Short mmCIF file of C-alpha atoms in Angstrom, two decimals:
data_model
loop_
_atom_site.label_atom_id
_atom_site.label_comp_id
_atom_site.label_asym_id
_atom_site.label_seq_id
_atom_site.Cartn_x
_atom_site.Cartn_y
_atom_site.Cartn_z
CA UNK B 1105 -20.82 -30.55 45.95
CA UNK B 1106 -18.29 -29.59 43.35
CA UNK B 1107 -15.94 -27.58 45.45
CA UNK B 1108 -15.07 -27.55 49.10
CA UNK B 1109 -15.61 -24.35 51.00
CA UNK B 1110 -13.93 -24.66 54.35
CA UNK B 1111 -14.09 -22.33 57.23
CA UNK B 1112 -10.73 -20.68 57.51
CA UNK B 1113 -10.30 -21.72 61.10
CA UNK B 1114 -11.26 -25.32 60.42
CA UNK B 1115 -8.37 -26.51 58.32
CA UNK B 1116 -4.72 -26.82 58.95
CA UNK B 1117 -2.36 -26.77 56.05
CA UNK B 1118 -1.29 -30.39 56.31
CA UNK B 1119 -4.91 -31.47 56.16
CA UNK B 1120 -5.82 -29.73 52.92
CA UNK B 1121 -2.64 -30.09 50.94
CA UNK B 1122 -2.29 -33.41 49.13
CA UNK B 1123 0.42 -35.42 50.77
CA UNK B 1124 2.66 -35.59 47.71
CA UNK B 1125 2.74 -31.84 47.28
CA UNK B 1126 3.14 -31.35 51.00
CA UNK B 1127 6.08 -33.73 51.03
CA UNK B 1128 7.74 -32.32 47.95
CA UNK B 1129 7.64 -28.89 49.53
CA UNK B 1130 9.27 -30.24 52.64
CA UNK B 1131 11.91 -31.94 50.57
CA UNK B 1132 12.55 -28.77 48.66
CA UNK B 1133 12.85 -26.79 51.87
CA UNK B 1134 15.16 -29.41 53.29
CA UNK B 1135 17.29 -29.19 50.18
CA UNK B 1136 17.41 -25.43 50.33
CA UNK B 1137 18.28 -25.53 54.02
CA UNK B 1138 20.98 -28.11 53.40
CA UNK B 1139 22.60 -25.78 50.93
CA UNK B 1140 22.55 -23.06 53.52
CA UNK B 1141 20.51 -20.82 51.28
CA UNK B 1142 17.29 -20.75 53.21
CA UNK B 1143 17.84 -17.29 54.64
CA UNK B 1144 18.49 -15.75 51.26
CA UNK B 1145 15.62 -17.28 49.31
CA UNK B 1146 12.40 -15.29 49.23
CA UNK B 1147 9.58 -17.39 50.58
CA UNK B 1148 7.44 -16.87 47.48
CA UNK B 1149 9.98 -18.87 45.52
CA UNK B 1150 9.54 -22.06 47.48
CA UNK B 1151 5.79 -21.65 47.46
CA UNK B 1152 5.80 -21.66 43.67
CA UNK B 1153 7.68 -24.94 43.55
CA UNK B 1154 4.31 -26.71 43.70
CA UNK B 1155 3.69 -25.69 40.09
CA UNK B 1156 6.22 -26.55 37.39
CA UNK B 1157 7.98 -23.94 35.28
CA UNK B 1158 6.80 -20.96 37.27
CA UNK B 1159 9.09 -18.02 36.65
CA UNK B 1160 9.99 -16.24 39.83
CA UNK B 1161 9.65 -12.50 40.13
CA UNK B 1162 10.53 -9.73 42.51
CA UNK B 1163 7.55 -9.39 44.77
CA UNK B 1164 6.94 -6.48 47.13
CA UNK B 1165 8.09 -7.20 50.69
CA UNK B 1166 4.51 -7.31 52.04
CA UNK B 1167 3.70 -10.08 49.56
CA UNK B 1168 6.67 -12.19 50.59
CA UNK B 1169 5.68 -11.75 54.23
CA UNK B 1170 2.09 -12.72 53.56
CA UNK B 1171 2.63 -15.65 51.19
CA UNK B 1172 4.53 -17.65 53.80
CA UNK B 1173 1.35 -17.89 55.85
CA UNK B 1174 -0.92 -18.74 52.93
CA UNK B 1175 -3.80 -21.12 53.46
CA UNK B 1176 -2.85 -23.38 50.55
CA UNK B 1177 -5.59 -24.99 48.45
CA UNK B 1178 -8.40 -23.49 50.48
CA UNK B 1179 -10.67 -24.20 47.51
CA UNK B 1180 -9.88 -26.92 44.99
CA UNK B 1181 -11.93 -28.46 42.19
CA UNK B 1182 -13.72 -31.64 43.17
CA UNK B 1183 -12.50 -33.42 40.04
CA UNK B 1184 -8.79 -32.63 39.65
CA UNK B 1185 -8.58 -34.93 36.65
CA UNK B 1186 -11.11 -32.94 34.62
CA UNK B 1187 -10.13 -29.60 36.12
CA UNK B 1188 -6.39 -29.84 35.69
CA UNK B 1189 -4.48 -26.67 36.53
CA UNK B 1190 -3.25 -25.02 33.32
CA UNK B 1191 0.52 -24.70 32.86
CA UNK B 1192 1.83 -21.38 34.17
CA UNK B 1193 3.06 -20.35 30.75
CA UNK B 1194 -0.37 -20.77 29.16
CA UNK B 1195 -2.13 -18.86 31.91
CA UNK B 1196 0.31 -15.98 31.54
CA UNK B 1197 0.83 -15.93 27.76
CA UNK B 1198 -2.67 -16.49 26.49
CA UNK B 1199 -5.05 -13.93 27.85
CA UNK B 1200 -7.10 -10.85 27.18
CA UNK B 1201 -6.11 -7.48 28.57
CA UNK B 1202 -7.18 -5.02 25.90
CA UNK B 1203 -5.20 -2.19 27.51
CA UNK B 1204 -2.13 -3.98 26.15
CA UNK B 1205 -3.60 -5.00 22.78
CA UNK B 1206 -6.32 -7.25 21.42
CA UNK B 1207 -4.25 -10.30 20.49
CA UNK B 1208 -3.92 -13.08 23.05
CA UNK B 1209 -0.15 -12.68 23.00
CA UNK B 1210 -0.18 -8.88 23.39
CA UNK B 1211 -0.59 -8.72 27.18
CA UNK B 1212 2.47 -10.89 27.87
CA UNK B 1213 4.42 -8.92 25.29
CA UNK B 1214 3.58 -5.40 26.45
CA UNK B 1215 2.56 -5.57 30.11
CA UNK B 1216 6.18 -5.49 31.26
CA UNK B 1217 6.13 -1.72 30.74
CA UNK B 1218 3.51 -1.26 33.41
CA UNK B 1219 4.80 0.16 36.70
CA UNK B 1220 2.83 -1.36 39.57
CA UNK B 1221 4.73 0.06 42.52
CA UNK B 1222 3.65 2.37 44.09
CA UNK B 1223 -0.04 1.60 43.56
CA UNK B 1224 -2.99 3.29 45.10
CA UNK B 1225 -6.65 2.25 45.14
CA UNK B 1226 -9.24 4.93 45.56
CA UNK B 1227 -12.30 3.97 47.59
CA UNK B 1228 -15.30 6.27 47.29
CA UNK B 1229 -19.07 6.46 47.17
CA UNK B 1230 -21.30 4.95 49.83
CA UNK B 1231 -18.40 3.81 52.01
CA UNK B 1232 -17.91 4.55 55.68
CA UNK B 1233 -14.16 4.40 55.13
CA UNK B 1234 -13.40 6.14 51.85
CA UNK B 1235 -9.85 7.13 50.94
CA UNK B 1236 -6.68 6.06 49.17
CA UNK B 1237 -5.41 2.60 50.03
CA UNK B 1238 -2.24 0.76 49.14
CA UNK B 1239 -2.68 -2.92 48.25
CA UNK B 1240 -1.54 -4.27 51.67
CA UNK B 1241 -3.72 -1.69 53.41
CA UNK B 1242 -6.73 -2.83 51.41
CA UNK B 1243 -6.06 -6.48 52.25
CA UNK B 1244 -5.40 -5.55 55.87
CA UNK B 1245 -3.85 -8.44 57.77
CA UNK B 1246 -6.05 -11.12 56.19
CA UNK B 1247 -4.34 -14.42 55.69
CA UNK B 1248 -3.87 -15.13 51.99
CA UNK B 1249 -5.76 -18.07 50.55
CA UNK B 1250 -5.04 -20.15 47.52
CA UNK B 1251 -8.12 -20.92 45.46
CA UNK B 1252 -8.10 -23.09 42.37
CA UNK B 1253 -10.94 -21.82 40.20
CA UNK B 1254 -12.21 -22.58 36.74
CA UNK B 1255 -12.01 -19.50 34.51
CA UNK B 1256 -14.52 -19.44 31.66
CA UNK B 1257 -13.89 -16.81 29.00
CA UNK B 1258 -16.86 -15.42 27.08
CA UNK B 1259 -14.97 -16.49 23.94
CA UNK B 1260 -15.72 -20.13 24.86
CA UNK B 1261 -12.33 -21.24 26.14
CA UNK B 1262 -11.55 -22.05 29.75
CA UNK B 1263 -8.60 -22.72 32.04
CA UNK B 1264 -8.13 -23.75 35.65
CA UNK B 1265 -5.97 -21.33 37.61
CA UNK B 1266 -4.68 -21.25 41.21
CA UNK B 1267 -5.11 -17.74 42.60
CA UNK B 1268 -3.72 -16.19 45.76
CA UNK B 1269 -5.73 -13.53 47.53
CA UNK B 1270 -8.50 -12.72 49.97
CA UNK B 1271 -12.29 -12.93 49.81
CA UNK B 1272 -13.76 -9.73 48.39
CA UNK B 1273 -16.40 -9.78 51.12
CA UNK B 1274 -13.79 -9.24 53.85
CA UNK B 1275 -12.42 -6.18 52.09
CA UNK B 1276 -15.85 -4.69 51.45
CA UNK B 1277 -16.92 -5.22 55.05
CA UNK B 1278 -13.93 -3.19 56.20
CA UNK B 1279 -14.89 -0.37 53.83
CA UNK B 1280 -18.21 -0.19 55.72
CA UNK B 1281 -20.87 0.15 53.01
CA UNK B 1282 -23.68 2.48 54.02
CA UNK B 1283 -27.33 1.47 53.72
CA UNK B 1284 -27.46 3.11 50.27
CA UNK B 1285 -24.78 0.92 48.76
CA UNK B 1286 -26.36 -1.54 46.32
CA UNK B 1287 -23.55 -2.14 43.82
CA UNK B 1288 -19.78 -2.19 43.70
CA UNK B 1289 -18.10 -0.48 40.79
CA UNK B 1290 -14.48 -1.22 39.80
CA UNK B 1291 -12.14 0.69 37.55
CA UNK B 1292 -8.86 -0.30 35.85
CA UNK B 1293 -5.85 1.94 35.44
CA UNK B 1294 -5.81 4.39 32.53
CA UNK B 1295 -2.19 5.11 31.64
CA UNK B 1296 -1.74 5.25 27.84
CA UNK B 1297 2.01 5.85 28.15
CA UNK B 1298 2.41 2.31 29.53
CA UNK B 1299 -0.67 0.71 27.96
CA UNK B 1300 -0.38 0.57 24.15
CA UNK B 1301 -3.96 -0.69 23.67
CA UNK B 1302 -5.24 2.58 25.11
CA UNK B 1303 -3.32 4.47 22.42
CA UNK B 1304 -4.96 2.57 19.55
CA UNK B 1305 -6.82 4.90 17.18
CA UNK B 1306 -9.30 2.24 16.15
CA UNK B 1307 -10.02 0.91 19.62
CA UNK B 1308 -13.68 0.84 20.55
CA UNK B 1309 -13.47 0.67 24.35
CA UNK B 1310 -14.00 3.88 26.26
CA UNK B 1311 -11.15 3.85 28.82
CA UNK B 1312 -10.82 3.37 31.71
CA UNK B 1313 -12.23 -0.17 31.74
CA UNK B 1314 -15.01 -0.49 34.29
CA UNK B 1315 -16.92 -3.39 35.79
CA UNK B 1316 -19.42 -3.94 38.54
CA UNK B 1317 -21.19 -6.40 40.79
CA UNK B 1318 -24.36 -6.26 42.81
CA UNK B 1319 -23.40 -5.87 46.47
CA UNK B 1320 -24.76 -9.30 47.41
CA UNK B 1321 -22.78 -10.87 44.56
CA UNK B 1322 -19.67 -9.13 45.82
CA UNK B 1323 -20.34 -10.47 49.32
CA UNK B 1324 -20.65 -14.06 48.08
CA UNK B 1325 -17.82 -16.14 49.58
CA UNK B 1326 -16.55 -17.14 46.12
CA UNK B 1327 -15.88 -13.55 44.95
CA UNK B 1328 -12.16 -13.04 45.35
CA UNK B 1329 -9.51 -10.35 45.17
CA UNK B 1330 -6.28 -11.88 43.86
CA UNK B 1331 -2.76 -10.55 44.32
CA UNK B 1332 -0.96 -13.69 43.18
CA UNK B 1333 -1.22 -16.89 41.17
CA UNK B 1334 0.73 -20.17 41.04
CA UNK B 1335 2.18 -19.39 44.46
CA UNK B 1336 3.79 -16.16 43.31
CA UNK B 1337 2.93 -12.52 42.80
CA UNK B 1338 0.54 -11.70 39.90
CA UNK B 1339 2.29 -11.09 36.58
CA UNK B 1340 1.35 -7.72 35.08
CA UNK B 1341 -0.53 -9.28 32.18
CA UNK B 1342 -2.75 -11.13 34.63
CA UNK B 1343 -3.79 -7.96 36.42
CA UNK B 1344 -1.03 -6.94 38.84
CA UNK B 1345 -1.03 -5.79 41.51
CA UNK B 1346 -4.65 -6.61 42.38
CA UNK B 1347 -7.57 -8.01 40.41
CA UNK B 1348 -11.01 -9.43 40.86
CA UNK B 1349 -11.87 -13.11 40.27
CA UNK B 1350 -15.56 -14.01 39.94
CA UNK B 1351 -15.51 -17.68 38.93
CA UNK B 1352 -19.22 -18.11 38.12
CA UNK B 1353 -19.16 -15.25 35.59
CA UNK B 1354 -17.44 -14.84 32.25
CA UNK B 1355 -13.82 -13.76 32.55
CA UNK B 1356 -14.34 -10.15 31.50
CA UNK B 1357 -16.16 -9.48 34.80
CA UNK B 1358 -12.92 -10.25 36.64
CA UNK B 1359 -11.46 -6.78 36.22
CA UNK B 1360 -7.68 -6.39 36.35
CA UNK B 1361 -5.25 -3.86 37.82
CA UNK B 1362 -7.87 -2.17 39.97
CA UNK B 1363 -7.35 1.50 40.87
CA UNK B 1364 -10.80 2.41 42.10
CA UNK B 1365 -13.55 0.73 44.07
CA UNK B 1366 -16.81 2.65 44.45
CA UNK B 1367 -19.81 1.59 46.48
CA UNK B 1368 -22.79 2.98 44.59
CA UNK B 1369 -26.55 3.12 44.68
CA UNK B 1370 -27.32 2.51 41.00
CA UNK B 1371 -26.22 -0.26 38.67
CA UNK B 1372 -22.91 0.90 37.20
CA UNK B 1373 -22.22 0.97 33.46
CA UNK B 1374 -19.70 -1.70 32.43
CA UNK B 1375 -17.25 -1.44 29.53
CA UNK B 1376 -18.32 -4.39 27.40
CA UNK B 1377 -21.99 -3.67 27.95
CA UNK B 1378 -21.39 -0.11 26.81
CA UNK B 1379 -19.73 -1.39 23.65
CA UNK B 1380 -22.22 -4.11 22.67
CA UNK B 1381 -25.22 -4.39 25.02
CA UNK B 1382 -26.77 -7.22 22.98
CA UNK B 1383 -23.65 -9.33 23.45
CA UNK B 1384 -22.54 -8.56 26.99
CA UNK B 1385 -24.98 -8.09 29.83
CA UNK B 1386 -24.29 -6.66 33.27
CA UNK B 1387 -24.60 -10.05 34.95
CA UNK B 1388 -22.56 -12.13 32.50
CA UNK B 1389 -23.21 -15.31 34.45
CA UNK B 1390 -21.82 -18.37 32.71
CA UNK B 1391 -24.96 -19.81 31.13
CA UNK B 1392 -24.88 -22.57 28.49
CA UNK B 1393 -28.45 -21.85 27.40
CA UNK B 1394 -27.87 -18.19 26.49
CA UNK B 1395 -25.67 -17.92 23.39
CA UNK B 1396 -23.38 -15.08 22.62
CA UNK B 1397 -24.92 -13.79 19.34
CA UNK B 1398 -21.79 -14.83 17.48
CA UNK B 1399 -21.13 -18.23 19.01
CA UNK B 1400 -22.69 -20.91 21.14
CA UNK B 1401 -22.01 -21.02 24.88
CA UNK B 1402 -23.20 -24.60 25.24
CA UNK B 1403 -19.65 -25.95 25.11
CA UNK B 1404 -16.17 -24.68 25.87
CA UNK B 1405 -12.62 -25.57 24.93
CA UNK B 1406 -10.69 -26.49 28.05
CA UNK B 1407 -7.10 -25.33 27.62
CA UNK B 1408 -4.48 -26.36 26.96
CA UNK B 1409 -5.78 -28.59 24.19
CA UNK B 1410 -4.19 -30.16 21.14
CA UNK B 1411 -5.16 -30.88 17.57
CA UNK B 1412 -5.97 -34.46 18.44
CA UNK B 1413 -7.79 -33.55 21.62
CA UNK B 1414 -9.73 -30.33 21.05
CA UNK B 1415 -11.01 -30.92 24.59
CA UNK B 1416 -14.49 -29.56 23.93
CA UNK B 1417 -16.54 -30.01 27.11
CA UNK B 1418 -20.07 -29.04 28.10
CA UNK B 1419 -20.37 -25.70 29.83
CA UNK B 1420 -22.12 -25.87 33.18
CA UNK B 1421 -24.56 -23.34 34.57
CA UNK B 1422 -22.70 -20.76 36.67
CA UNK B 1423 -19.49 -22.46 35.51
CA UNK B 1424 -20.30 -25.31 37.91
CA UNK B 1425 -20.59 -23.07 40.98
CA UNK B 1426 -24.41 -23.10 41.06
CA UNK B 1427 -24.63 -24.59 44.52
CA UNK B 1428 -22.84 -21.57 45.95
CA UNK B 1429 -24.37 -18.80 43.86
CA UNK B 1430 -27.74 -19.83 42.35
CA UNK B 1431 -29.62 -18.28 45.30
CA UNK B 1432 -28.47 -14.84 44.17
CA UNK B 1433 -30.61 -15.11 41.04
CA UNK B 1434 -33.62 -17.01 42.39
CA UNK B 1435 -36.26 -14.64 41.08
CA UNK B 1436 -34.57 -13.53 37.91
CA UNK B 1437 -35.10 -14.44 34.28
CA UNK B 1438 -31.51 -15.17 33.33
CA UNK B 1439 -32.40 -15.19 29.64
CA UNK B 1440 -33.29 -11.53 30.01
CA UNK B 1441 -30.68 -10.57 32.59
CA UNK B 1442 -27.77 -12.25 30.82
CA UNK J 1230 12.46 -17.36 -16.19
CA UNK J 1231 8.67 -17.45 -15.98
CA UNK J 1232 8.93 -21.02 -14.79
CA UNK J 1233 11.27 -20.08 -11.93
CA UNK J 1234 8.87 -17.29 -11.02
CA UNK J 1235 5.96 -19.77 -10.90
CA UNK J 1236 7.86 -22.18 -8.67
CA UNK J 1237 8.98 -19.33 -6.41
CA UNK J 1238 5.38 -18.19 -5.94
CA UNK J 1239 4.32 -21.77 -5.24
CA UNK J 1240 6.97 -22.13 -2.53
CA UNK J 1241 6.15 -18.73 -1.03
CA UNK J 1242 2.47 -19.64 -0.71
CA UNK J 1243 3.32 -23.05 0.75
CA UNK J 1244 5.85 -21.72 3.26
CA UNK J 1245 3.36 -20.28 5.81
CA UNK J 1246 1.59 -23.65 6.01
CA UNK J 1247 4.86 -25.38 6.80
CA UNK J 1248 5.83 -22.66 9.27
CA UNK J 1249 2.53 -22.93 11.19
CA UNK J 1250 2.64 -26.73 11.17
CA UNK J 1251 6.17 -26.58 12.53
CA UNK J 1252 4.99 -24.28 15.33
CA UNK J 1253 2.17 -26.65 16.19
CA UNK J 1254 4.48 -29.67 16.10
CA UNK J 1255 6.99 -27.92 18.37
CA UNK J 1256 4.20 -26.94 20.80
CA UNK J 1257 5.00 -23.29 20.13
CA UNK J 1258 1.51 -22.37 18.93
CA UNK J 1259 0.10 -21.65 22.38
CA UNK J 1260 -2.44 -23.61 24.42
CA UNK J 1261 -4.97 -23.70 21.58
CA UNK J 1262 -3.16 -24.85 18.42
CA UNK J 1263 -6.41 -25.45 16.50
CA UNK J 1264 -7.46 -21.84 16.92
CA UNK J 1265 -3.94 -20.72 16.04
CA UNK J 1266 -4.23 -22.53 12.70
CA UNK J 1267 -7.80 -21.32 12.19
CA UNK J 1268 -6.91 -17.65 12.63
CA UNK J 1269 -3.68 -17.80 10.65
CA UNK J 1270 -5.36 -19.61 7.76
CA UNK J 1271 -8.21 -17.11 7.72
CA UNK J 1272 -5.90 -14.15 7.74
CA UNK J 1273 -3.52 -15.81 5.28
CA UNK J 1274 -6.45 -16.49 2.94
CA UNK J 1275 -7.48 -12.84 3.04
CA UNK J 1276 -3.93 -11.69 2.29
CA UNK J 1277 -3.73 -14.14 -0.63
CA UNK J 1278 -7.06 -12.88 -1.94
CA UNK J 1279 -5.82 -9.28 -1.81
CA UNK J 1280 -2.56 -10.30 -3.52
CA UNK J 1281 -4.49 -12.13 -6.24
CA UNK J 1282 -6.63 -9.09 -6.89
CA UNK J 1283 -3.63 -6.78 -7.01
CA UNK J 1284 -2.10 -8.70 -9.95
CA UNK J 1285 -4.24 -7.14 -12.70
CA UNK J 1286 -3.60 -3.53 -11.60
CA UNK J 1287 0.09 -4.43 -11.21
CA UNK J 1288 0.18 -5.83 -14.75
CA UNK J 1289 -1.43 -2.67 -16.08
CA UNK J 1290 1.05 -0.52 -14.22
CA UNK J 1291 4.27 -2.42 -14.94
CA UNK J 1292 3.25 -4.19 -18.15
CA UNK J 1293 5.15 -7.24 -16.85
CA UNK J 1294 3.58 -10.53 -17.87
CA UNK J 1295 4.82 -12.35 -14.78
CA UNK J 1296 2.02 -10.95 -12.65
CA UNK J 1297 -0.75 -12.31 -14.83
CA UNK J 1298 1.02 -15.65 -15.18
CA UNK J 1299 0.60 -16.44 -11.46
CA UNK J 1300 -2.96 -15.15 -11.09
CA UNK J 1301 -4.66 -18.52 -11.37
CA UNK J 1302 -2.17 -20.15 -9.02
CA UNK J 1303 -2.69 -17.53 -6.32
CA UNK J 1304 -6.45 -17.77 -6.74
CA UNK J 1305 -6.28 -21.52 -6.15
CA UNK J 1306 -4.06 -20.98 -3.11
CA UNK J 1307 -6.63 -18.53 -1.73
CA UNK J 1308 -9.34 -21.14 -2.08
CA UNK J 1309 -7.13 -23.80 -0.46
CA UNK J 1310 -6.47 -21.58 2.55
CA UNK J 1311 -10.22 -20.97 2.80
CA UNK J 1312 -11.00 -24.68 2.73
CA UNK J 1313 -8.33 -25.39 5.37
CA UNK J 1314 -9.74 -22.54 7.48
CA UNK J 1315 -13.17 -24.19 7.27
CA UNK J 1316 -11.69 -27.58 8.22
CA UNK J 1317 -10.08 -26.07 11.32
CA UNK J 1318 -13.39 -24.55 12.35
CA UNK J 1319 -15.20 -27.89 11.92
CA UNK J 1320 -12.51 -29.95 13.64
CA UNK J 1321 -11.16 -27.76 16.42
CA UNK J 1322 -13.92 -25.28 17.24
CA UNK J 1323 -17.02 -27.42 16.70
CA UNK J 1324 -15.30 -30.73 17.46
CA UNK J 1325 -17.18 -32.19 14.43
CA UNK J 1326 -20.52 -31.57 16.11
CA UNK J 1327 -22.78 -31.28 13.05
CA UNK J 1328 -25.78 -30.05 14.97
CA UNK J 1329 -23.65 -27.15 16.22
CA UNK J 1330 -22.78 -26.42 12.60
CA UNK J 1331 -26.48 -26.36 11.73
CA UNK J 1332 -27.14 -23.93 14.57
CA UNK J 1333 -24.27 -21.69 13.50
CA UNK J 1334 -25.38 -21.70 9.87
CA UNK J 1335 -28.94 -20.82 10.73
CA UNK J 1336 -28.29 -18.26 13.44
CA UNK J 1337 -24.96 -16.54 13.05
CA UNK J 1338 -24.57 -13.98 10.28
CA UNK J 1339 -20.77 -14.03 10.28
CA UNK J 1340 -20.74 -17.79 9.75
CA UNK J 1341 -23.30 -17.51 6.94
CA UNK J 1342 -21.31 -14.74 5.28
CA UNK J 1343 -18.08 -16.73 5.61
CA UNK J 1344 -19.74 -19.81 4.12
CA UNK J 1345 -21.07 -17.79 1.16
CA UNK J 1346 -17.62 -16.36 0.50
CA UNK J 1347 -16.13 -19.83 0.55
CA UNK J 1348 -18.81 -21.19 -1.81
CA UNK J 1349 -17.92 -18.42 -4.27
CA UNK J 1350 -14.19 -19.14 -3.96
CA UNK J 1351 -14.72 -22.87 -4.49
CA UNK J 1352 -16.93 -22.23 -7.53
CA UNK J 1353 -14.25 -20.00 -9.01
CA UNK J 1354 -11.58 -22.58 -8.26
CA UNK J 1355 -13.56 -25.35 -9.97
CA UNK J 1356 -14.03 -23.20 -13.08
CA UNK J 1357 -10.37 -22.18 -13.21
CA UNK J 1358 -9.42 -24.44 -16.12
CA UNK J 1359 -9.50 -24.28 -19.88
CA UNK J 1360 -12.39 -26.69 -20.21
CA UNK J 1361 -14.64 -24.56 -17.98
CA UNK J 1362 -13.52 -21.38 -19.71
CA UNK J 1363 -14.49 -22.83 -23.06
CA UNK J 1364 -17.81 -24.14 -21.82
CA UNK J 1365 -18.76 -20.89 -20.12
CA UNK J 1366 -17.53 -18.62 -22.89
CA UNK J 1367 -18.43 -15.03 -22.16
CA UNK J 1368 -20.16 -15.93 -18.91
CA UNK J 1369 -16.80 -17.04 -17.44
CA UNK J 1370 -15.68 -13.46 -17.01
CA UNK J 1371 -18.88 -12.30 -15.33
CA UNK J 1372 -18.76 -15.36 -13.07
CA UNK J 1373 -15.20 -14.59 -12.00
CA UNK J 1374 -16.09 -10.99 -11.20
CA UNK J 1375 -17.82 -12.53 -8.18
CA UNK J 1376 -14.38 -12.59 -6.60
CA UNK J 1377 -15.12 -9.02 -5.52
CA UNK J 1378 -18.32 -10.16 -3.84
CA UNK J 1379 -16.23 -12.79 -2.05
CA UNK J 1380 -13.78 -10.11 -0.91
CA UNK J 1381 -16.59 -7.96 0.48
CA UNK J 1382 -18.07 -10.97 2.29
CA UNK J 1383 -14.70 -11.98 3.73
CA UNK J 1384 -14.18 -8.46 5.07
CA UNK J 1385 -17.66 -8.50 6.60
CA UNK J 1386 -16.97 -11.93 8.12
CA UNK J 1387 -13.79 -10.52 9.67
CA UNK J 1388 -15.50 -7.32 10.86
CA UNK J 1389 -18.11 -9.33 12.76
CA UNK J 1390 -15.40 -11.20 14.66
CA UNK J 1391 -13.61 -8.07 15.85
CA UNK J 1392 -14.36 -7.50 19.50
CA UNK J 1393 -12.92 -4.13 20.36
CA UNK J 1394 -10.09 -2.96 18.12
CA UNK J 1395 -10.52 -2.26 14.41
CA UNK J 1396 -6.89 -1.37 13.63
CA UNK J 1397 -6.00 -4.57 11.78
CA UNK J 1398 -9.35 -4.87 10.03
CA UNK J 1399 -9.14 -1.27 8.82
CA UNK J 1400 -5.84 -2.00 7.11
CA UNK J 1401 -7.31 -4.92 5.15
CA UNK J 1402 -10.51 -3.02 4.35
CA UNK J 1403 -8.50 -0.07 3.05
CA UNK J 1404 -6.42 -2.33 0.81
CA UNK J 1405 -9.54 -4.17 -0.39
CA UNK J 1406 -11.37 -0.90 -1.10
CA UNK J 1407 -8.41 0.50 -3.02
CA UNK J 1408 -8.18 -2.65 -5.17
CA UNK J 1409 -11.88 -2.47 -5.98
CA UNK J 1410 -11.55 1.19 -6.98
CA UNK J 1411 -8.62 0.37 -9.27
CA UNK J 1412 -10.88 -2.01 -11.23
CA UNK J 1413 -13.39 0.70 -12.09
CA UNK J 1414 -13.02 1.46 -15.83
CA UNK J 1415 -11.76 5.07 -15.46
CA UNK J 1416 -9.20 4.05 -12.85
CA UNK J 1417 -8.16 1.02 -14.90
CA UNK J 1418 -7.65 3.19 -17.99
CA UNK J 1419 -5.63 5.73 -16.05
CA UNK J 1420 -3.49 2.92 -14.65
CA UNK J 1421 -2.81 1.56 -18.15
CA UNK J 1422 -1.84 5.03 -19.42
CA UNK J 1423 0.49 5.48 -16.48
CA UNK J 1424 2.00 2.05 -17.15
CA UNK J 1425 2.71 2.93 -20.77
CA UNK J 1426 4.34 6.19 -19.78
CA UNK J 1427 6.58 4.51 -17.21
CA UNK J 1428 7.72 1.65 -19.43
CA UNK J 1429 8.22 3.63 -22.68
CA UNK J 1430 9.51 7.08 -21.81
CA UNK J 1431 9.14 9.33 -24.89
CA UNK J 1432 12.27 10.71 -26.44
CA UNK J 1433 12.95 14.29 -25.64
CA UNK J 1434 10.83 14.29 -22.50
CA UNK J 1435 11.97 16.66 -19.81
CA UNK J 1436 13.36 14.27 -17.23
CA UNK J 1437 15.70 12.53 -19.64
CA UNK J 1438 17.39 15.74 -20.75
CA UNK J 1439 17.81 17.45 -17.45
#
């Protein structure tokens, strides 16, 4: 067992949080209280004190309300030594979000322009409850969970990131899929005025960015909708205000800044597949034995690394989450359905 | 004067290496410093190659000797950047896993193309001395025309790495294409004529009188 999946009702916070972190939070709270500032400090700020150098941000009121009741470390890596959480700065300044440019530093540089409030998510297709939802409406009153997942990029680097959010399955259940619903299709915002990558004349992606999952994949307990990371609200470059996290698939499946969720009958087209079908399949399961045509997927570079420690490690099938997800692909040839 | 010019070009070509090393040393190169060096060296090598190839047209146009004086130096710098780029790939991307290198070289066209380009550049660097010029005689010139093959291969190598936005690549390809066109005999002749006209304006020509 590589990760612990606990029933939400089974764990209390002081049982799952390592004692040192638990204590340091108490100390911090005590310090804040002693200074008489407790009332004025947003709760998301003290939550982020578990991770060093996290920059605080103005979060919407619903987020601050929800984060106080978070089920911290609901899922953690079994081997915290190997799967060390990446520094906040790396996770927020080294990522892909082609809407803001194709360089790793572009998202952090340009995503500040994006206006994420108000935000509306359209639900349509084979759903019993279609309509326009705000983010808190979509999450309903679910308790937020923190999940520390490995993120494996198709470009052969990986990071470990603590997300805050709710299981995707809970949200989909509330949308009441009809018997015809076989897939879930997601769409990212298209707003060229605030997204310079969408204005590029030589860009090859047909906006808006779209992704999809089979319904049973979406209902797997590991599939996650994140609204925060590192104990705080999601930074824009990481997919604010709401994004998908599918830890057993390559990172590009984890679509960011979602504006539309459709329950559909047929397998949806996905952006990277549209662009280069021989390189990016619909499933995109992390699979060390199926190479990307341009590079091997047998190993990955766990970040941050250094010149003296390139930190090249073996990639595991399903990114190490096989025990939880392998059943979904029992009868499939994963060399063909990559 | 020419000597100062040579030293200045040497320092200018060395400066990016120091700048990137400084970034890496100060932990300002991001979470993957090896890849940072790899990409910068690759791109820097391409820019140096384009600069090297622009020297002959520039000499024709301006008739200033300084441009041809630094041609060999810039060519050697280009090759050095290429070799450092390769070292970064071996050290930081493959982690010195030689079997992975074998797999890449047998399966991945962009790696093969990059390796061919580098082999050409190294061959040209090795033959960039008087002894080799003498030994090769007339063949030296035809050998060194392969630099254009290297440019085409480098651009192809770069194109195959692009994932979804061709903006940057298009800029380099446009510059590379223009430089190749300028070496075609008719274009080269026209450039030389233009250079003569600019540097020795004839007496009594319209723009001097008006």
